[in-house]
Amino acid sequence: MIGAAAVQRDYGAIEDAEIVERVRAGDRELFEVLMRRYNQRLFRVARAVLGDDARAEEAVQEAYLRAYTQLAQLASGAAFGAWVTRITVREACTRRRRDAREASVEAERAERIAADADAPIPLHRTLARDPETAAAQRQLRQVLETAIEELPEGAREVFVLRELEELSSAETAECLGITDSAVRVRLHRARAHLRAVIEREIGVACKDIFAFAGARCDRIVRAVLAMIAAGPRAL
């Protein structure tokens, strides 16, 4: 394994296309360079589709394996980043459909169990985390992540690529296989939805913890919305 520091130090200035050609030529270890460059983007987009960290990691791993085995199919001059992102989106969507089918089966099983009056109640699923035990920074991050998860399907993927990964509209459109105008429309809807969720969640949290501190709650809302408007670097 090359390691993160060595990748940045020794290969940071080398373009994807050159790395791809060297991997194709047999220097398989250099595929690590590509993975380290795109790990965050691919995890985020897979997480946006699947809504679960572990499942997203599995999808990214499988996407990388597919990309590696199909590397010869990448057209000369084509962008590796957009290509591997499309592979990841397809893999995540496939897993989401499979999860939905499995969830349907599990729901039927749960209904049968629920019919048994002696069936235990899964209390661990009903216990809410005490917000007073979390630091302010973690609370804000959790609210933001929850808000992103609540974005409608389609808008969520666009928001992750545009705002978190800072891709252009054209790059996002290429990754998701949609038009540039669709990217703009979905991003607009995502931002509007996100602001509404943030206002709701921050308002409820502040009311539950410091019911007397209305002005403080307002300041938090304004601060979070400013961070969203400024983009991920402000976080």
XYZ file of C-alpha atoms in Angstrom:
235
model
C 0.000 0.000 0.000
C 1.348 3.411 -0.946
C -0.299 5.357 1.880
C -2.201 8.643 1.929
C 0.811 10.857 2.589
C 2.872 9.294 -0.188
C -0.019 9.529 -2.635
C -0.311 13.261 -2.047
C 3.443 13.844 -2.012
C 4.526 11.686 -4.945
C 1.472 11.589 -7.189
C -0.478 14.751 -6.388
C 0.558 16.504 -9.593
C -0.047 13.542 -11.903
C -3.296 13.623 -13.892
C -5.860 10.826 -13.637
C -5.342 9.888 -17.279
C -1.665 9.139 -16.735
C -2.396 7.074 -13.636
C -5.034 5.127 -15.562
C -2.605 4.360 -18.378
C 0.038 3.190 -15.923
C -2.463 0.925 -14.188
C -3.523 -0.467 -17.548
C 0.133 -1.114 -18.319
C 0.421 -3.318 -15.246
C 1.290 -0.970 -12.377
C -1.684 -2.139 -10.347
C -0.567 -0.528 -7.096
C -1.219 2.896 -8.593
C -4.948 2.198 -8.538
C -4.662 3.201 -4.884
C -3.892 6.739 -6.030
C -7.209 6.914 -7.863
C -9.102 5.440 -4.935
C -7.673 7.927 -2.469
C -8.542 10.784 -4.799
C -12.177 9.765 -5.118
C -12.976 7.961 -1.868
C -14.775 10.910 -0.299
C -16.826 11.752 -3.376
C -17.903 8.169 -3.973
C -18.749 7.543 -0.334
C -20.841 10.681 -0.186
C -22.827 9.918 -3.309
C -23.340 6.284 -2.267
C -24.392 7.452 1.184
C -26.859 9.845 -0.406
C -28.469 6.962 -2.293
C -28.396 4.315 0.439
C -28.686 6.341 3.638
C -26.336 4.063 5.555
C -22.587 4.290 6.163
C -21.843 0.571 6.044
C -23.933 -0.027 2.939
C -22.315 2.967 1.257
C -18.840 1.602 1.963
C -19.832 -1.749 0.494
C -21.172 -0.052 -2.620
C -18.010 2.009 -3.069
C -15.817 -1.050 -2.663
C -17.808 -2.940 -5.272
C -17.752 0.065 -7.593
C -13.974 0.249 -7.369
C -13.693 -3.437 -8.159
C -15.925 -3.000 -11.188
C -13.963 0.039 -12.309
C -10.672 -1.804 -11.981
C -11.831 -4.840 -13.929
C -13.441 -2.640 -16.602
C -10.634 -0.093 -16.814
C -9.871 -1.117 -20.383
C -13.376 0.053 -21.340
C -12.705 3.637 -20.257
C -12.341 5.628 -23.444
C -9.054 7.394 -23.996
C -9.336 10.938 -22.690
C -12.540 10.232 -20.759
C -12.709 11.540 -17.199
C -12.047 8.757 -14.710
C -13.795 10.663 -11.906
C -17.108 11.001 -13.717
C -16.893 7.419 -14.971
C -16.281 5.855 -11.564
C -18.968 8.081 -10.037
C -21.519 6.728 -12.526
C -20.471 3.190 -11.651
C -20.929 3.980 -7.966
C -24.358 5.529 -8.489
C -25.517 2.468 -10.441
C -24.143 0.108 -7.805
C -25.791 2.054 -4.987
C -29.124 2.144 -6.814
C -28.949 -1.604 -7.416
C -28.320 -2.191 -3.732
C -31.142 0.152 -2.767
C -33.583 -1.815 -4.921
C -32.347 -5.067 -3.407
C -32.636 -3.627 0.089
C -36.205 -2.562 -0.659
C -37.128 -6.099 -1.689
C -35.507 -7.534 1.431
C -37.223 -4.918 3.589
C -40.575 -5.989 2.185
C -39.888 -9.573 3.209
C -38.711 -8.432 6.637
C -41.838 -6.309 7.064
C -44.025 -9.343 6.472
C -42.005 -11.247 9.056
C -42.330 -8.363 11.507
C -46.098 -8.367 11.076
C -46.192 -12.039 11.982
C -44.061 -11.411 15.056
C -46.218 -8.438 16.049
C -49.234 -10.722 16.080
C -47.642 -12.548 19.006
C -48.582 -10.723 22.196
C -45.486 -12.066 23.930
C -43.065 -10.742 21.323
C -40.428 -8.446 22.903
C -40.447 -4.756 22.054
C -37.148 -3.563 20.516
C -36.555 -0.764 23.010
C -33.113 0.038 21.621
C -34.807 1.426 18.535
C -37.050 3.767 20.494
C -34.457 5.388 22.721
C -33.501 8.848 21.553
C -30.022 10.204 22.129
C -29.909 12.928 24.770
C -28.931 16.083 22.856
C -27.465 17.646 26.004
C -24.598 15.121 25.932
C -23.387 16.205 22.516
C -21.071 19.122 21.884
C -22.460 22.061 19.943
C -20.350 21.321 16.881
C -21.495 17.717 16.764
C -25.111 18.782 17.166
C -24.850 21.088 14.196
C -23.215 18.396 12.104
C -25.900 15.886 13.011
C -28.623 18.342 12.090
C -26.974 19.002 8.745
C -26.548 15.306 7.986
C -30.150 14.596 8.957
C -31.353 17.416 6.759
C -29.381 16.081 3.797
C -30.783 12.588 4.354
C -34.311 14.013 4.250
C -33.792 15.539 0.832
C -35.954 13.946 -1.871
C -34.367 11.230 -3.971
C -32.583 12.780 -6.920
C -32.143 16.113 -5.209
C -30.004 14.483 -2.543
C -27.456 13.111 -5.014
C -27.273 16.432 -6.833
C -26.771 18.339 -3.581
C -23.961 16.032 -2.451
C -22.061 16.336 -5.724
C -22.611 20.070 -6.196
C -22.312 21.387 -2.647
C -20.184 18.830 -0.799
C -17.949 17.666 -3.632
C -18.079 21.074 -5.362
C -18.522 19.650 -8.854
C -19.804 21.924 -11.581
C -23.317 21.537 -12.964
C -21.887 19.946 -16.097
C -19.775 17.475 -14.114
C -22.726 16.577 -11.907
C -24.940 16.060 -14.933
C -22.335 13.751 -16.467
C -21.971 11.743 -13.262
C -25.715 11.240 -12.814
C -26.684 10.949 -16.462
C -29.094 13.884 -16.383
C -29.237 17.264 -18.103
C -27.540 20.389 -16.828
C -30.913 22.089 -16.418
C -32.150 19.162 -14.321
C -29.140 19.611 -12.063
C -29.978 23.279 -11.525
C -33.639 22.565 -10.808
C -32.867 19.767 -8.348
C -30.209 21.826 -6.604
C -32.630 24.719 -6.164
C -35.222 22.386 -4.668
C -32.607 20.760 -2.441
C -31.444 24.088 -1.049
C -34.998 25.213 -0.339
C -35.886 21.920 1.326
C -32.675 21.911 3.344
C -33.249 25.399 4.695
C -36.761 24.434 5.794
C -35.515 21.301 7.546
C -32.699 23.180 9.279
C -35.106 25.809 10.581
C -37.442 23.112 11.862
C -34.788 20.924 13.487
C -32.823 23.723 15.102
C -36.026 25.306 16.354
C -37.248 22.063 17.967
C -33.850 21.294 19.488
C -33.520 24.728 21.038
C -37.074 24.652 22.372
C -36.479 21.314 24.080
C -33.139 22.249 25.627
C -33.336 25.998 26.379
C -36.972 27.005 26.123
C -36.159 30.468 27.453
C -33.391 31.225 24.946
C -35.310 32.324 21.866
C -32.688 34.842 20.768
C -29.929 32.261 21.093
C -31.963 29.860 18.980
C -32.339 32.499 16.293
C -28.593 33.065 16.231
C -27.958 29.348 15.761
C -30.438 29.193 12.899
C -28.806 32.141 11.171
C -25.331 30.678 11.684
C -26.268 27.296 10.229
C -28.044 28.806 7.244
C -25.000 30.985 6.604
C -22.789 27.891 6.613
C -25.082 26.198 4.114
C -25.088 29.237 1.851
C -21.295 29.510 2.038
C -20.766 25.866 1.107
C -18.989 22.970 2.808
C -15.722 24.850 3.427
C -17.464 26.952 6.032
C -18.064 23.845 8.123
